[in-house]
PDB file of C-alpha atoms in Angstrom:
ATOM      1  CA  MET A   1      73.188  85.043 134.342  1.00 63.00           C
ATOM      2  CA  THR A   2      71.416  86.984 131.768  1.00 78.00           C
ATOM      3  CA  ASN A   3      69.135  90.091 132.086  1.00 83.00           C
ATOM      4  CA  GLN A   4      66.042  88.631 131.419  1.00 84.00           C
ATOM      5  CA  ILE A   5      66.550  85.046 133.107  1.00 83.00           C
ATOM      6  CA  ARG A   6      67.398  87.538 136.863  1.00 84.00           C
ATOM      7  CA  ASN A   7      64.403  89.153 136.204  1.00 88.00           C
ATOM      8  CA  SER A   8      62.202  86.521 136.328  1.00 88.00           C
ATOM      9  CA  VAL A   9      63.584  85.073 138.810  1.00 89.00           C
ATOM     10  CA  ASP A  10      63.436  87.848 140.853  1.00 89.00           C
ATOM     11  CA  LYS A  11      59.628  87.762 139.819  1.00 91.00           C
ATOM     12  CA  LEU A  12      59.081  84.373 140.681  1.00 90.00           C
ATOM     13  CA  ILE A  13      60.577  84.525 143.703  1.00 90.00           C
ATOM     14  CA  GLN A  14      58.815  87.594 144.445  1.00 92.00           C
ATOM     15  CA  GLU A  15      55.558  85.907 143.591  1.00 92.00           C
ATOM     16  CA  LEU A  16      56.100  83.354 145.865  1.00 93.00           C
ATOM     17  CA  THR A  17      57.273  85.356 148.757  1.00 92.00           C
ATOM     18  CA  ARG A  18      53.658  86.933 148.478  1.00 91.00           C
ATOM     19  CA  GLN A  19      51.378  83.754 148.631  1.00 91.00           C
ATOM     20  CA  ARG A  20      53.431  82.720 151.272  1.00 89.00           C
ATOM     21  CA  ASP A  21      52.098  86.038 153.200  1.00 89.00           C
ATOM     22  CA  GLU A  22      49.104  85.235 152.736  1.00 86.00           C
ATOM     23  CA  LEU A  23      48.824  81.315 153.479  1.00 87.00           C
ATOM     24  CA  GLN A  24      50.935  82.718 157.053  1.00 83.00           C
ATOM     25  CA  LEU A  25      48.018  84.285 157.831  1.00 82.00           C
ATOM     26  CA  GLN A  26      45.324  81.346 157.187  1.00 79.00           C
ATOM     27  CA  LEU A  27      47.413  78.412 158.377  1.00 77.00           C
ATOM     28  CA  HIS A  28      46.599  79.084 162.101  1.00 72.00           C
ATOM     29  CA  LEU A  29      43.011  78.259 161.761  1.00 70.00           C
ATOM     30  CA  GLY A  30      44.763  75.016 159.735  1.00 70.00           C
ATOM     31  CA  SER A  31      45.586  71.551 161.344  1.00 73.00           C
ATOM     32  CA  LYS A  32      48.165  70.099 162.608  1.00 75.00           C
ATOM     33  CA  GLU A  33      49.478  68.219 159.043  1.00 76.00           C
ATOM     34  CA  ALA A  34      48.650  71.584 157.385  1.00 78.00           C
ATOM     35  CA  LYS A  35      51.093  73.601 160.102  1.00 79.00           C
ATOM     36  CA  GLU A  36      53.700  70.637 159.405  1.00 84.00           C
ATOM     37  CA  GLN A  37      53.407  71.043 155.083  1.00 84.00           C
ATOM     38  CA  TRP A  38      54.025  74.827 155.691  1.00 83.00           C
ATOM     39  CA  GLU A  39      56.889  74.281 157.726  1.00 88.00           C
ATOM     40  CA  LYS A  40      58.866  72.386 155.344  1.00 90.00           C
ATOM     41  CA  LEU A  41      57.394  74.743 152.523  1.00 90.00           C
ATOM     42  CA  GLN A  42      59.072  77.345 154.087  1.00 89.00           C
ATOM     43  CA  ASP A  43      62.447  75.873 153.974  1.00 92.00           C
ATOM     44  CA  LYS A  44      62.155  75.137 150.669  1.00 91.00           C
ATOM     45  CA  LEU A  45      61.289  78.758 150.119  1.00 90.00           C
ATOM     46  CA  GLN A  46      64.277  79.324 152.647  1.00 90.00           C
ATOM     47  CA  GLN A  47      66.583  77.520 149.994  1.00 89.00           C
ATOM     48  CA  LEU A  48      65.225  78.926 147.004  1.00 88.00           C
ATOM     49  CA  LYS A  49      66.477  81.915 147.705  1.00 86.00           C
ATOM     50  CA  GLN A  50      69.925  80.839 149.535  1.00 86.00           C
ATOM     51  CA  ASP A  51      70.187  78.709 146.681  1.00 83.00           C
ATOM     52  CA  TYR A  52      69.810  82.227 144.126  1.00 81.00           C
ATOM     53  CA  GLU A  53      71.423  84.538 146.212  1.00 79.00           C
ATOM     54  CA  PRO A  54      75.239  83.493 145.139  1.00 77.00           C
ATOM     55  CA  LEU A  55      73.593  82.759 141.230  1.00 73.00           C
ATOM     56  CA  ARG A  56      72.353  86.011 140.729  1.00 72.00           C
ATOM     57  CA  ASP A  57      75.249  87.447 138.504  1.00 67.00           C
ATOM     58  CA  ALA A  58      76.284  83.782 137.380  1.00 64.00           C
ATOM     59  CA  ALA A  59      78.498  83.335 133.731  1.00 57.00           C
ATOM     60  CA  GLU A  60      75.556  83.024 130.724  1.00 60.00           C
ATOM     61  CA  GLU A  61      76.946  80.072 130.223  1.00 59.00           C
ATOM     62  CA  SER A  62      75.129  78.309 133.615  1.00 71.00           C
ATOM     63  CA  ALA A  63      72.231  80.401 133.102  1.00 71.00           C
ATOM     64  CA  GLU A  64      70.515  78.593 131.801  1.00 75.00           C
ATOM     65  CA  HIS A  65      71.429  75.656 134.195  1.00 78.00           C
ATOM     66  CA  VAL A  66      70.409  77.662 136.622  1.00 77.00           C
ATOM     67  CA  TRP A  67      67.289  78.590 135.496  1.00 81.00           C
ATOM     68  CA  GLU A  68      66.555  75.631 135.282  1.00 84.00           C
ATOM     69  CA  ALA A  69      67.286  74.552 138.874  1.00 85.00           C
ATOM     70  CA  ILE A  70      65.356  77.213 140.434  1.00 85.00           C
ATOM     71  CA  LYS A  71      61.946  76.929 137.875  1.00 87.00           C
ATOM     72  CA  LEU A  72      61.721  73.478 139.355  1.00 89.00           C
ATOM     73  CA  LEU A  73      62.411  73.745 143.560  1.00 90.00           C
ATOM     74  CA  ALA A  74      59.792  77.132 142.877  1.00 91.00           C
ATOM     75  CA  GLY A  75      57.448  74.993 141.266  1.00 91.00           C
ATOM     76  CA  GLU A  76      57.858  72.737 144.355  1.00 91.00           C
ATOM     77  CA  VAL A  77      56.415  75.627 145.895  1.00 91.00           C
ATOM     78  CA  LYS A  78      54.269  76.855 144.523  1.00 90.00           C
ATOM     79  CA  GLU A  79      52.369  73.072 144.057  1.00 92.00           C
ATOM     80  CA  GLY A  80      52.675  72.770 147.802  1.00 91.00           C
ATOM     81  CA  PHE A  81      51.280  76.674 148.569  1.00 89.00           C
ATOM     82  CA  ASP A  82      48.591  75.077 146.120  1.00 90.00           C
ATOM     83  CA  ARG A  83      47.693  72.756 148.272  1.00 87.00           C
ATOM     84  CA  MET A  84      47.517  74.683 151.282  1.00 84.00           C
ATOM     85  CA  ARG A  85      45.454  76.686 150.084  1.00 83.00           C
ATOM     86  CA  GLN A  86      42.653  73.774 149.193  1.00 85.00           C
ATOM     87  CA  ALA A  87      43.597  72.499 152.307  1.00 81.00           C
ATOM     88  CA  LEU A  88      42.836  75.591 154.211  1.00 78.00           C
TER      89      LEU A  88
END
């Protein structure tokens, strides 16, 4: 995986983790539905981190495919965080 892609993914995961931490502070005021959504998003973010770790040093020829898959999962997590933020 190229350094540029690796750095982009690292920054993406850091940003999603920061957003998660901010929402977690607000969650205690949320509804049961919001808490259920939160659990699903937590699972997806954990999956993203676990899937990415072994791929950080993947061969360059597969880097683009890895990057696309990571962006898709990260997009789902970000959209979920945005919905949670709006609900809170």
